[in-house]
Tab-separated table of C-alpha atoms and ligand atoms in Angstrom:
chain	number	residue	atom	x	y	z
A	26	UNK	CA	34.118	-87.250	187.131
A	27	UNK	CA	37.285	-88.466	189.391
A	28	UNK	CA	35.840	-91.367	192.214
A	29	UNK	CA	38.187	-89.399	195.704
A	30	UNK	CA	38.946	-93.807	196.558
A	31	UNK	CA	39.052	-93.812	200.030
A	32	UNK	CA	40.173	-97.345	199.879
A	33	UNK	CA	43.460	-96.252	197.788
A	34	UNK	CA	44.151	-92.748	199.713
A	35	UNK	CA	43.799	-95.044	203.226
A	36	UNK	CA	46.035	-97.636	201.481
A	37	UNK	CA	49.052	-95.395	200.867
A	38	UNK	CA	48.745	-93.914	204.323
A	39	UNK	CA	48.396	-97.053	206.143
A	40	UNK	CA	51.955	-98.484	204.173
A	41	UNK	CA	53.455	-95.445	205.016
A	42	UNK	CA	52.806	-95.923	208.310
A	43	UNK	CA	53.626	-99.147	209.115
A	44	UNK	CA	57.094	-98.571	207.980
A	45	UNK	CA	57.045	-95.728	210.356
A	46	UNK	CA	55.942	-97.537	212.974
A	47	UNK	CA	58.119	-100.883	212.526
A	48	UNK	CA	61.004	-98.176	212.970
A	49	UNK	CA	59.464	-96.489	216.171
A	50	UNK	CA	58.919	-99.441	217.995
A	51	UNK	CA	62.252	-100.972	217.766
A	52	UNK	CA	63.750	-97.557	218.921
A	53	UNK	CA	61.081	-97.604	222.028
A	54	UNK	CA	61.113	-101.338	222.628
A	55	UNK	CA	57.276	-101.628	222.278
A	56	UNK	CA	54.484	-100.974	219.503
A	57	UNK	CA	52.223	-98.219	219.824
A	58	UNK	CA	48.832	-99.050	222.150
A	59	UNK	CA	45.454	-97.663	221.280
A	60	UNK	CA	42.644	-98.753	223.794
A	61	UNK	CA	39.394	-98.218	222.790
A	62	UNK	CA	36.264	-98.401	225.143
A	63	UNK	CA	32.880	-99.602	223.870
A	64	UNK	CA	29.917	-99.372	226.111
A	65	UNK	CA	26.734	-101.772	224.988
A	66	UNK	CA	26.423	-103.128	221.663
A	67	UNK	CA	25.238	-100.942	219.187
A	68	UNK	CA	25.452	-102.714	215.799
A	69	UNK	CA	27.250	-99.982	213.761
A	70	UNK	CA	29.269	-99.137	217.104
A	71	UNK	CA	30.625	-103.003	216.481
A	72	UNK	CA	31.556	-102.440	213.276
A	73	UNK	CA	33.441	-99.003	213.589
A	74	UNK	CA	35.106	-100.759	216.645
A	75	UNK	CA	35.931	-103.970	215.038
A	76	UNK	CA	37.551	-101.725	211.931
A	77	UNK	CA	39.414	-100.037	214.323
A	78	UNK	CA	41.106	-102.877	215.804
A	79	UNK	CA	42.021	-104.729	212.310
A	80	UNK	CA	43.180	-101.370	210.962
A	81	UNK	CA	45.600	-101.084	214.348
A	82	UNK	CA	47.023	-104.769	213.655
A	83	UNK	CA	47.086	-104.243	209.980
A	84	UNK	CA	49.623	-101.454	210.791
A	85	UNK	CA	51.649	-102.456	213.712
A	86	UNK	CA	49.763	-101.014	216.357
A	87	UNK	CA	49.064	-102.789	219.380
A	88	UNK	CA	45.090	-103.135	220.224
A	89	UNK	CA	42.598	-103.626	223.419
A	90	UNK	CA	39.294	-103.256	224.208
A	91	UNK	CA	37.346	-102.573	227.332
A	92	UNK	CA	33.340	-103.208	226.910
A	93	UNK	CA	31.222	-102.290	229.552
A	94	UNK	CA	27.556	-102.738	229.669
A	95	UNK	CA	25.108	-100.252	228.268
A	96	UNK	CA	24.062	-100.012	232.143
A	97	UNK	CA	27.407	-99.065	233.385
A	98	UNK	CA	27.049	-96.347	235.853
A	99	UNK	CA	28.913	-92.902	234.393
A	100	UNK	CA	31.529	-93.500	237.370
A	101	UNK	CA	32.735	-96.615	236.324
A	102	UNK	CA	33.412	-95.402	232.501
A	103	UNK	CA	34.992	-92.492	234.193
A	104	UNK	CA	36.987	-94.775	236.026
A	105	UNK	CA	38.122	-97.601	233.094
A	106	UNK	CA	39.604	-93.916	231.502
A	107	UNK	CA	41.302	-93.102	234.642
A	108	UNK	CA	43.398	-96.288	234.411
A	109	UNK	CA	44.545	-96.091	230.989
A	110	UNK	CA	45.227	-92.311	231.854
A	111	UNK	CA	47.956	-93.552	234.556
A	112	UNK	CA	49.177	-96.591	232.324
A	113	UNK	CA	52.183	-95.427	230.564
A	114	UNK	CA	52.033	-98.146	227.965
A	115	UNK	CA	48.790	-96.475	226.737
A	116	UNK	CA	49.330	-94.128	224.038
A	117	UNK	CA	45.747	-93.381	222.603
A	118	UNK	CA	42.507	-93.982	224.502
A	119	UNK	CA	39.351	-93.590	222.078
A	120	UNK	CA	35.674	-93.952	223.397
A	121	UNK	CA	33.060	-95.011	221.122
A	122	UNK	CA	30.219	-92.851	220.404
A	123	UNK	CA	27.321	-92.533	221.034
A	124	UNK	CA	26.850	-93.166	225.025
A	125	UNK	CA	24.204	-94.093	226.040
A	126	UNK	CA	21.076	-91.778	227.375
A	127	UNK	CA	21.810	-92.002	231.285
A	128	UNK	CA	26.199	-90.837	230.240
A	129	UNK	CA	26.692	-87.121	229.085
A	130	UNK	CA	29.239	-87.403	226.447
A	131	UNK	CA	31.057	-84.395	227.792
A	132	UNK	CA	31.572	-85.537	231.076
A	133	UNK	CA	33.248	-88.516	229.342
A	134	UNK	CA	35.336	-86.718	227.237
A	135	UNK	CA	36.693	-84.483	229.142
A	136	UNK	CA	38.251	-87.143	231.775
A	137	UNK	CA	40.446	-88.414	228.892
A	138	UNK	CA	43.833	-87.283	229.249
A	139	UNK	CA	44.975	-84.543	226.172
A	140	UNK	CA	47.641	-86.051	224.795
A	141	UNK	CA	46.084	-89.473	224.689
A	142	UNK	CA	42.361	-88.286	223.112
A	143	UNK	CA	43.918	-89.972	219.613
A	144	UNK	CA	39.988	-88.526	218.617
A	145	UNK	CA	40.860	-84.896	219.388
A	146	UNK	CA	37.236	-84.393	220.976
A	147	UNK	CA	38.379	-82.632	224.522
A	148	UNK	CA	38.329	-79.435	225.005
A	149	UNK	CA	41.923	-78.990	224.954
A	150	UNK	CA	42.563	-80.273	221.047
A	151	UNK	CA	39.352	-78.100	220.702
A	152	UNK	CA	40.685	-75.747	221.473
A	153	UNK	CA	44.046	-75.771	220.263
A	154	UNK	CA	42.675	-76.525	216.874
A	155	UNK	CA	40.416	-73.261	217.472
A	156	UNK	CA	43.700	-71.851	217.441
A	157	UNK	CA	45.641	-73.247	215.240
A	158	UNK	CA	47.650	-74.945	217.794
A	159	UNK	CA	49.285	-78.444	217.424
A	160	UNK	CA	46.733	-81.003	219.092
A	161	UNK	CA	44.739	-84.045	217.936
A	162	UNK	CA	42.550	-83.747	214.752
A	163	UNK	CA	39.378	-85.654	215.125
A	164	UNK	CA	39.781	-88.065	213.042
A	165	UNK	CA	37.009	-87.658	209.741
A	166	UNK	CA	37.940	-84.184	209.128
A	167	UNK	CA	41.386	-84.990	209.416
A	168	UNK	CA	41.084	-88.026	207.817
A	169	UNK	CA	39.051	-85.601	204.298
A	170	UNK	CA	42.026	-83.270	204.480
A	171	UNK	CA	44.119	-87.130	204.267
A	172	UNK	CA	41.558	-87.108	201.217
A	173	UNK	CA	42.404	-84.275	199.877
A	174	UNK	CA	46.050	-84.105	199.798
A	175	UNK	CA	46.245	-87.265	198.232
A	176	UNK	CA	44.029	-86.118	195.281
A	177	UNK	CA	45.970	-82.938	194.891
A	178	UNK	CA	42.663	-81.255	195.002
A	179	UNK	CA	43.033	-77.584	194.707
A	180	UNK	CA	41.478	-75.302	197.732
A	181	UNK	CA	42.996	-72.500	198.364
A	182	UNK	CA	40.618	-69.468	197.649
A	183	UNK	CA	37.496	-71.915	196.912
A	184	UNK	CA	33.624	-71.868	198.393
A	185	UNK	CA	33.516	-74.557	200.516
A	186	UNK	CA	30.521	-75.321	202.130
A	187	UNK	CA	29.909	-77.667	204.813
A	188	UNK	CA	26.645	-79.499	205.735
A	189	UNK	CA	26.216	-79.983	209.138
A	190	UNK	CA	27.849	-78.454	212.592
A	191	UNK	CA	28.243	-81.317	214.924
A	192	UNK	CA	31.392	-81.031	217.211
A	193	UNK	CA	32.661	-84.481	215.625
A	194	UNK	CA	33.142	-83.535	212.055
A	195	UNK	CA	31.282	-80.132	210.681
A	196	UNK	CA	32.154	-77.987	213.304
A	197	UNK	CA	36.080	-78.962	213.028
A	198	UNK	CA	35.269	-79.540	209.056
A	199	UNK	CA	34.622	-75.524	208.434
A	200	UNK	CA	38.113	-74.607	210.881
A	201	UNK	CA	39.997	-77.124	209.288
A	202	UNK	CA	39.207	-75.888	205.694
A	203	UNK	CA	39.490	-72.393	206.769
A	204	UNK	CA	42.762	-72.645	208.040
A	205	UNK	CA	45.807	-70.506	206.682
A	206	UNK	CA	47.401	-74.325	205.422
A	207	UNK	CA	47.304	-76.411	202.156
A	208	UNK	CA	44.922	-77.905	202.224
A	209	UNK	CA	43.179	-75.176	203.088
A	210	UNK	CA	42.384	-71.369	202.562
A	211	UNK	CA	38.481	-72.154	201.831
A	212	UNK	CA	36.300	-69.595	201.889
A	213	UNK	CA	33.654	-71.493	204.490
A	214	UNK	CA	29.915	-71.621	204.628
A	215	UNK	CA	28.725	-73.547	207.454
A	216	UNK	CA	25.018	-74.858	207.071
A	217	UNK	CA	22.733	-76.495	209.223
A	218	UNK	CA	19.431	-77.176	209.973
A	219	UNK	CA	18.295	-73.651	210.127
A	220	UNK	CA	20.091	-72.386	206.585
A	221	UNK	CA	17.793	-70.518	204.185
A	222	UNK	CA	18.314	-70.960	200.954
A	223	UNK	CA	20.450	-74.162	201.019
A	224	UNK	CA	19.970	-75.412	197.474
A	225	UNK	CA	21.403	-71.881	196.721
A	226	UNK	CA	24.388	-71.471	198.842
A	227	UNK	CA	25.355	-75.209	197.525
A	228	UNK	CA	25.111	-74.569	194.012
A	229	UNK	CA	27.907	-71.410	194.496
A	230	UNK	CA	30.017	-74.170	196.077
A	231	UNK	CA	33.759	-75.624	194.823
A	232	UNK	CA	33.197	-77.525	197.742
A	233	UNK	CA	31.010	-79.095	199.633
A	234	UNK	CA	31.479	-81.634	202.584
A	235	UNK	CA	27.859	-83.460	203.403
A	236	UNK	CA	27.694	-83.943	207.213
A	237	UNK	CA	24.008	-84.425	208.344
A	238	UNK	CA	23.029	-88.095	208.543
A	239	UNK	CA	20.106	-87.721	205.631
A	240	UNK	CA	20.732	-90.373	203.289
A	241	UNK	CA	20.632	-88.930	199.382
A	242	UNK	CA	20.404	-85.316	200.859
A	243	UNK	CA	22.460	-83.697	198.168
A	244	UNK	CA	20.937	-84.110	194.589
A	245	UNK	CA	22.215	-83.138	191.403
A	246	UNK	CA	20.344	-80.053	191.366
A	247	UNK	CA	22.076	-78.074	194.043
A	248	UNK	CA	25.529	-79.050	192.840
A	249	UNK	CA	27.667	-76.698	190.402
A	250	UNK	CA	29.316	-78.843	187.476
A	251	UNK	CA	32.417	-79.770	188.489
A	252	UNK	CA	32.708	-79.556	192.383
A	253	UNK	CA	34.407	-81.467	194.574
A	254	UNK	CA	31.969	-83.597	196.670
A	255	UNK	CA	32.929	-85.114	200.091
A	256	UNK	CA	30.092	-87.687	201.872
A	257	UNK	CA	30.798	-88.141	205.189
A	258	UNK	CA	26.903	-89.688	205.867
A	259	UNK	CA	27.023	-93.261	206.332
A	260	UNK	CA	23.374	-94.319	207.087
A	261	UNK	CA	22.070	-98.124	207.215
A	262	UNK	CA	19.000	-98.692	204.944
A	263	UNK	CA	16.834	-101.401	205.292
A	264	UNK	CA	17.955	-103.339	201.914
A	265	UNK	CA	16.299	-107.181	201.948
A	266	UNK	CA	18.861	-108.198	198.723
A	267	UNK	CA	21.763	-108.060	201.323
A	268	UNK	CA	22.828	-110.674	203.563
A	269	UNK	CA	23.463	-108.281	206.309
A	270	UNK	CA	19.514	-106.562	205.847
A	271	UNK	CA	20.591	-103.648	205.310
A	272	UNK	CA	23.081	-101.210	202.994
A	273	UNK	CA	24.802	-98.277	203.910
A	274	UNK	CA	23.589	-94.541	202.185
A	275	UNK	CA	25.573	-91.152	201.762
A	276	UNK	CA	24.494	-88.317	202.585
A	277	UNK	CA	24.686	-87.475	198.863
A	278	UNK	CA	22.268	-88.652	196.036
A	279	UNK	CA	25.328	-90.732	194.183
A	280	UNK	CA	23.760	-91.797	190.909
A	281	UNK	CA	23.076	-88.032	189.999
A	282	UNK	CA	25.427	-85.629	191.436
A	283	UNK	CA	28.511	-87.999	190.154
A	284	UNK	CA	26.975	-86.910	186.270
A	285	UNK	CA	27.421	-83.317	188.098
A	286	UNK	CA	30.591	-83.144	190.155
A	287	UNK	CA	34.526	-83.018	189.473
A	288	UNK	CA	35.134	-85.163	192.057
A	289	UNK	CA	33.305	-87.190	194.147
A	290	UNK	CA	33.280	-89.491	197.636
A	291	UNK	CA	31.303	-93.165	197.180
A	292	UNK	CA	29.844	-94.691	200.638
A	293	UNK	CA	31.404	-97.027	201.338
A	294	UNK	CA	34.935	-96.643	200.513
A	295	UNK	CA	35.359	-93.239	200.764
A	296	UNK	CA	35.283	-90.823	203.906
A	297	UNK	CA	34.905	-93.902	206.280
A	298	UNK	CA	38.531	-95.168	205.646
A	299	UNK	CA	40.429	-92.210	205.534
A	300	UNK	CA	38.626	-91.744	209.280
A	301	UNK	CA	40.438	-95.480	210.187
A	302	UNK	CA	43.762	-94.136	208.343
A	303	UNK	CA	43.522	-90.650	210.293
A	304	UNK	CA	43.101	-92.501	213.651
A	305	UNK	CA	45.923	-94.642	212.850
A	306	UNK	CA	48.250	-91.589	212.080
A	307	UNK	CA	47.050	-89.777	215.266
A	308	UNK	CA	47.700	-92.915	217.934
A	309	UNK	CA	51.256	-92.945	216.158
A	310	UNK	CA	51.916	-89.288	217.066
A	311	UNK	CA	50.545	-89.981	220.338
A	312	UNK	CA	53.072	-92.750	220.613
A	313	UNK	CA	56.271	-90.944	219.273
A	314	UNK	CA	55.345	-87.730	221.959
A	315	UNK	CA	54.681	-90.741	224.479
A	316	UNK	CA	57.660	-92.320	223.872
A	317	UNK	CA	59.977	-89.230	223.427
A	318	UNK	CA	60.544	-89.841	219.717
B	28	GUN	N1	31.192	-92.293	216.579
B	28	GUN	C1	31.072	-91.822	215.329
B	28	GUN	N2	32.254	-91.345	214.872
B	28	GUN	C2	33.130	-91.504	215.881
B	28	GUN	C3	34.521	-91.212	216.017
B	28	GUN	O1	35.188	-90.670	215.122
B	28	GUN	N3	35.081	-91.560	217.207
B	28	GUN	C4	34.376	-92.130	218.213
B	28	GUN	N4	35.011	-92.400	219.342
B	28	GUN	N5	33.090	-92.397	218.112
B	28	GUN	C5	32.474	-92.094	216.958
């Protein structure tokens, strides 16, 4: 079994871009900007925030933060992403998810301007990457293709079969894979919470990409020797031995399927990074279209 190191794939990418970047913002005059808006405080929100924001400094990338209160009235978020719409010196505006109950997400989303939604959730980079149009990736799928171009991992003509169909990472997951590209050229499955037979359809796969929040989902029994295994869940679990109270779980059953698989994700360091590096790379191309470059 080959551990897919998130921590050494995000590494490489990160370097590369901050020599990139260094380069970019002398010819523009000014780093790169990526605002991000957090509304209440939702532990794991913090954290995926916080990351963010060292990840942006670690790389060059210029950083702020807007929090509003988890009873901020939809117009007022609408209006904080109005303002860094019209500011020119903002190249990527990212808003944390989940919202909370009294927002709709989409109504949210689709305010942010296109070529700043550095998370590629609007409609627009939706749609473009529908059809295979140039647009913002969001950034875990992008960031497992990241994974798997590093690894060299052969796809082209492989099962791949994808847990899960949110619009955040299976739904793009299953268009990314099947995409005429390299990586690419999967044959896809998409699964969900209505698939028959999903022990079977996993067990034909080359690939599988676990995307539905069940911590230790995938065992060792539905997994074909030698597949490539991707864990994108990333669940906290009470755990009293840690200083923190709890531990983060995969969606995937670790201590078994890696005596199964080719290749495998581990939570954490795997699929979680490569989502940081992937944001990173799209705020850059956000800046270099920004800043004609
Ligand atoms: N919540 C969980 N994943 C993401 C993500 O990739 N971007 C944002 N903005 N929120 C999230």
């Amino acid at each position: 079994m080959i551990l897919l190191d998130g921590k050494i794939a995000a590494s490489a990418i990160k370097e590369k871009l901050k020599t990139q970047i260094t380069q970019a913002t002398e010819k523009a005059g000014r780093p790169p900007h990526l605002a991000a808006i957090l509304v209440g405080n939702d532990g794991a929100s913090e954290t995926y925030v916080a990351s963010k924001i060292k990840n942006c400094a670690l790389t060059g990338i210029k950083s702020s933060l807007v929090r509003l209160a988890d009873t901020v009235p939809e117009y007022e978020l609408i209006e904080a992403i109005k303002k860094l719409n019209a500011d020119d010196h903002v190249d990527g505006i990212l808003v944390q998810l989940p919202l909370p109950a009294h927002i709709k997400e989409e109504n949210i989303i689709s305010v942010i301007a296109p070529h700043k939604d550095v998370d590629g959730f609007h409609p627009v980079n939706a749609g473009k990457l529908m059809l295979d149009q140039k647009g913002f990736i969001p950034a875990t799928p992008l960031g497992i293709m990241l994974l798997l171009q590093h690894y060299h991992i052969e796809t082209s003509g492989k099962h791949a079969v994808v847990i899960g169909r949110s619009n955040i990472v299976g739904r793009p997951m299953s268009v990314l894979l099947s995409r005429n590209n390299n990586p690419g050229n999967c044959t896809v499955t998409l699964t969900h919470s209505r698939t028959k037979n999903l022990p079977d359809i996993c067990r034909q796969a080359d690939i599988i990409v676990a995307a539905l929040g069940k911590p230790g989902f995938l065992t060792s029994q539905m997994v074909k020797a030698g597949a490539v295994i991707i864990d994108v869940g990333i669940t906290r679990v009470k755990d009293e031995t840690k200083l923190s109270g709890y531990s983060l779980k995969g969606d995937v059953d670790f201590a078994s399927v890696s005596q199964t698989a080719g290749y495998i994700t581990p939570v954490p360091g795997g699929v979680g990074l490569m989502t940081i590096a992937a944001l990173l790379t799209n705020t850059y191309e956000a800046f270099l279209n920004n800043t004609h470059q």
